[in-house]
Short mmCIF file of C-alpha atoms in Angstrom, two decimals:
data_model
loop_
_atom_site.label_atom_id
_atom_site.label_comp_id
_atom_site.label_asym_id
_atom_site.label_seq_id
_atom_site.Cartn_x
_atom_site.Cartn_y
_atom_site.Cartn_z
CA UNK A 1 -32.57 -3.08 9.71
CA UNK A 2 -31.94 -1.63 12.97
CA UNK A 3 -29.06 0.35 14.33
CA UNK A 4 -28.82 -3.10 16.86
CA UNK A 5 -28.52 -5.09 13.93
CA UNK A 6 -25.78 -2.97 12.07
CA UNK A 7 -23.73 -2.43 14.88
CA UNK A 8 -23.28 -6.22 15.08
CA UNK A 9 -22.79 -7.15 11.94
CA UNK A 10 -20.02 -4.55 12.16
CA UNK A 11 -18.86 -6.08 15.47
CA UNK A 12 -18.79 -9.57 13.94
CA UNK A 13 -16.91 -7.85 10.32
CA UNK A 14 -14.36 -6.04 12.82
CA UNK A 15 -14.07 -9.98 14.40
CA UNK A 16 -13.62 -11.49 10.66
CA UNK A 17 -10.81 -9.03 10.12
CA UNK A 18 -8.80 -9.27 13.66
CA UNK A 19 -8.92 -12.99 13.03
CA UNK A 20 -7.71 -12.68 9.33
CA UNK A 21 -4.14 -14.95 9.41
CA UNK A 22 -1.54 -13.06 8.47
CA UNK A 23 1.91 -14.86 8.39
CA UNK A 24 3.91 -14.85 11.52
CA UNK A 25 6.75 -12.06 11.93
CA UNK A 26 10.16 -13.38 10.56
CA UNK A 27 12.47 -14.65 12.63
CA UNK A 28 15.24 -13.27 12.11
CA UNK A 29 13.42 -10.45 10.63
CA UNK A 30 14.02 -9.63 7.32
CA UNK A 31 12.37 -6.78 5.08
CA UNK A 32 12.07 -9.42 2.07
CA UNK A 33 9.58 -12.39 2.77
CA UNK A 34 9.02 -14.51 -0.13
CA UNK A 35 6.37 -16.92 1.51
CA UNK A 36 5.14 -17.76 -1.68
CA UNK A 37 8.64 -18.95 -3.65
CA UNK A 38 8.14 -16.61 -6.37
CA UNK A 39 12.36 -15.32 -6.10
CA UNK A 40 14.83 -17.34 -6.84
CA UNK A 41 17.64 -17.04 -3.60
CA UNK A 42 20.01 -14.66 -5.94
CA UNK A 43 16.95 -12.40 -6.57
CA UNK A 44 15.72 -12.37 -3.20
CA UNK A 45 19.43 -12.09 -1.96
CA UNK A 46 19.77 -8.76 -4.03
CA UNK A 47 16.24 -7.33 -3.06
CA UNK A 48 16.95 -7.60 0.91
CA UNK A 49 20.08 -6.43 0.46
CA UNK A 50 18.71 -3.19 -1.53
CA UNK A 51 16.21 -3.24 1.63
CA UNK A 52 18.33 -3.14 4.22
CA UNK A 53 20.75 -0.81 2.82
CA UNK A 54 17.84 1.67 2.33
CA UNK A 55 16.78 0.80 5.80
CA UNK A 56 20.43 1.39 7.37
CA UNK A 57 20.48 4.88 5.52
CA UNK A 58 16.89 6.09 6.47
CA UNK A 59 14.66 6.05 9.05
CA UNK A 60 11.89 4.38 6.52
CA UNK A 61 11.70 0.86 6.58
CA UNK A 62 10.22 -0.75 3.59
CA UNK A 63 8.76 -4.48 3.77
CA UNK A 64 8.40 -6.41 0.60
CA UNK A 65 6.02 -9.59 0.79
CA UNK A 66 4.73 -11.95 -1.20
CA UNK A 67 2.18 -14.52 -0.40
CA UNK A 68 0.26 -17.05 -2.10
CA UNK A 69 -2.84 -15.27 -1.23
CA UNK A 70 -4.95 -13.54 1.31
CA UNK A 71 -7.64 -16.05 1.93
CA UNK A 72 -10.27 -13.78 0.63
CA UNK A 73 -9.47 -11.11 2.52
CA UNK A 74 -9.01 -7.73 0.86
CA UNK A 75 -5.72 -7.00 0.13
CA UNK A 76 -5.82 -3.64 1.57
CA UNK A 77 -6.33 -4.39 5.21
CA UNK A 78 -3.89 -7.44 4.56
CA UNK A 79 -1.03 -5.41 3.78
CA UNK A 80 -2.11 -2.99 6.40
CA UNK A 81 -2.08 -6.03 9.25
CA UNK A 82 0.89 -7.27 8.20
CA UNK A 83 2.83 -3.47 8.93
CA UNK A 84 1.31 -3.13 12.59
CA UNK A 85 1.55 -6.72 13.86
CA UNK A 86 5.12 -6.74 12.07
CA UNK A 87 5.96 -3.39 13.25
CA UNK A 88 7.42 -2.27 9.82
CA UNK A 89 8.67 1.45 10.28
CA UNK A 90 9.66 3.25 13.35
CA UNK A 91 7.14 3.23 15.87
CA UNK A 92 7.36 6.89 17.10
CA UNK A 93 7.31 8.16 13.56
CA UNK A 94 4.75 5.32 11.80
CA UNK A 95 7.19 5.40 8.65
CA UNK A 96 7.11 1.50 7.28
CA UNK A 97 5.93 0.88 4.08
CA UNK A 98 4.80 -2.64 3.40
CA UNK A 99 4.55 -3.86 -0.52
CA UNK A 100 2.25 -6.76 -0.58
CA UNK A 101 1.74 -9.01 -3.25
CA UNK A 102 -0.57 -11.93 -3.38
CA UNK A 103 0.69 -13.66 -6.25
CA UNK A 104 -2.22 -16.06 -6.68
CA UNK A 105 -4.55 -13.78 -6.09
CA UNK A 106 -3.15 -11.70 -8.85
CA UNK A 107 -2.99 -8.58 -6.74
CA UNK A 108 -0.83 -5.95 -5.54
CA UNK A 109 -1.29 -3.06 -2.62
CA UNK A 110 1.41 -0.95 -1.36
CA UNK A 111 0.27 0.16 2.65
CA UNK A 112 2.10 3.00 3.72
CA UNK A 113 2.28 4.54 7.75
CA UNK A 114 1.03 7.37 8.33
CA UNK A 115 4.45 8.83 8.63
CA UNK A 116 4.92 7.53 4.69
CA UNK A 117 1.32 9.29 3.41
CA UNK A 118 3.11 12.58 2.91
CA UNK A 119 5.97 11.23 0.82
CA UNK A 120 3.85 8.61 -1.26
CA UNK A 121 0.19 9.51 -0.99
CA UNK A 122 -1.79 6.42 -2.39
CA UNK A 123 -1.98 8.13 -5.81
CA UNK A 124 1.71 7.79 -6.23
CA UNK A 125 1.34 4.22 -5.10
CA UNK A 126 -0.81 3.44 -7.38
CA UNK A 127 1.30 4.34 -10.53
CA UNK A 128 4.17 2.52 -8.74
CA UNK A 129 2.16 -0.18 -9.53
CA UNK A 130 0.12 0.29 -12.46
CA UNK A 131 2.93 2.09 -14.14
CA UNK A 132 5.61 -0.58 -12.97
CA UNK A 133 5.19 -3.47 -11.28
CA UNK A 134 2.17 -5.01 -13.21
CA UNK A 135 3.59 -4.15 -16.69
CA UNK A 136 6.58 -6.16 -15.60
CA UNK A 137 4.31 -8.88 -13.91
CA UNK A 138 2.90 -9.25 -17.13
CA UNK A 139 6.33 -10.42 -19.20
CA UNK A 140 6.93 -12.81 -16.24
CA UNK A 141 9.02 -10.51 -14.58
CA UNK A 142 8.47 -10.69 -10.80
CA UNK A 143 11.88 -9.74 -9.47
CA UNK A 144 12.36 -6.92 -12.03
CA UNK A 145 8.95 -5.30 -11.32
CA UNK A 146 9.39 -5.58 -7.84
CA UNK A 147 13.13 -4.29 -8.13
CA UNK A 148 12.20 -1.15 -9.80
CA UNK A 149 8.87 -0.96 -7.95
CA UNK A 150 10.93 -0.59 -4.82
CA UNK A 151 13.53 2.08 -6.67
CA UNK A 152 10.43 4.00 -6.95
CA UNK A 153 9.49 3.92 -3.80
CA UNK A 154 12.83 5.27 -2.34
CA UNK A 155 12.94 8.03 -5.05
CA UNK A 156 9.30 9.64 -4.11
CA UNK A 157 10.32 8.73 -0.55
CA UNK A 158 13.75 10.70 -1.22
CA UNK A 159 12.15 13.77 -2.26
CA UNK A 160 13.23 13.23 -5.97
CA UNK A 161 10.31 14.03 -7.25
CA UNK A 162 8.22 16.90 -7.47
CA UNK A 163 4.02 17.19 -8.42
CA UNK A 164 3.99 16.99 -12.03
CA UNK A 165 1.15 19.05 -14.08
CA UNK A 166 -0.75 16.42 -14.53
CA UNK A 167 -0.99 15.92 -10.45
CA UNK A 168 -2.06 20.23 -9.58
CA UNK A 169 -4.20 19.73 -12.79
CA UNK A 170 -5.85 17.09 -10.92
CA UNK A 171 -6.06 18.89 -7.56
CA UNK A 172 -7.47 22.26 -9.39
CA UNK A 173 -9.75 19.95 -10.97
CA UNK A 174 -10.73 17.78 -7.59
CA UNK A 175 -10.71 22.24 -5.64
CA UNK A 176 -13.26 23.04 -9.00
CA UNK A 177 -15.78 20.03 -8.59
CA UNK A 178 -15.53 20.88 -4.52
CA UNK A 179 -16.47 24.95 -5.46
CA UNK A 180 -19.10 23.81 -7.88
CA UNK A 181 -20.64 21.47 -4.91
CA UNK A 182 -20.43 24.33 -2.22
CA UNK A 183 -22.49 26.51 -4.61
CA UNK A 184 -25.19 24.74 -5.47
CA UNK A 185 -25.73 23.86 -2.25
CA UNK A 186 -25.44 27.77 -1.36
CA UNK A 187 -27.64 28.23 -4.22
CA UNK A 188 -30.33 25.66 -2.75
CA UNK A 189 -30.48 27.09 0.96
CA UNK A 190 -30.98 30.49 -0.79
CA UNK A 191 -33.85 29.74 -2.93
CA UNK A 192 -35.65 27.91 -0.15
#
């Protein structure tokens, strides 16, 4: 394959994924968009209140949304899409987070700004997830898992929590594997 061919089949993937439909921004906006009917209007009444309040005490915005699905797109650079052509966060300071879930597609992706990456790094994300939302998923639970998903997100995004052991035993682990690496290549270019 050559590097003609590559770059556009990237150039028509790149295409694919600026034409991806995303839902149109809310109008009025609102930080809770059930486009899928999953909430009943008390639940989602409660959740976009809890939103908004965070919202009107912070300068992180957090977007909840739930759609039927992402016509095969991955759910990654869904969620991602939806916080730029939204404009979830601050724009100066890139601090939205948008909580995406694709309730058909039985999938879940939080997509934080890059103003959010400090505060909940995508391994933190993750166990807001695995740890909480899908467990509640699982018992039919949609507006609890979601609820406490989001009451996770504001405490790691409130400084409430620190790196537990297991996280620096994962980093010393991840700085080991990186040492080990660097000398056996050192160890290579020497014996040459």
């Amino acid at each position: 394959m050559t590097l003609r061919t590559v770059l556009t089949l990237l150039l028509i993937w790149a295409g694919f994924l600026s034409a991806q439909d995303i839902p149109p921004r809310p109008n009025p906006p609102r930080l809770l968009n059930d486009l899928a009917g999953m909430l009943n209007a008390t639940e989602q009444a409660a959740l976009e209140q809890k939103l908004v309040a965070y919202n009107d005490s912070t300068s992180t915005q957090i977007a909840v949304v739930i759609v039927p699905n992402t016509d095969g797109y991955p759910i990654a650079d869904y969620a991602f899409k939806i916080g730029r052509e939204w404009g979830v966060g601050q724009k100066d300071k890139n601090n939205g987070l948008v909580l995406l879930w694709a309730s058909e597609d039985r999938k879940v992706y939080i997509a934080t700004g890059y103003g959010m990456e400090g505060v909940l790094p995508d391994i933190y994300a993750k166990r807001v997830i695995s740890n909480i939302i899908i467990p509640e998923f699982k018992n039919g639970q949609f507006y609890k898992g979601l609820d406490q998903g989001v009451e996770e997100i504001i405490r790691y995004a409130s400084g409430e929590y620190q790196a537990s052991a297991s996280d620096e035993g994962d980093s010393a682990v991840g700085l080991f594997i990186v040492i080990f690496i660097l000398l056996l290549i050192l160890v290579f270019i020497i014996d040459r």
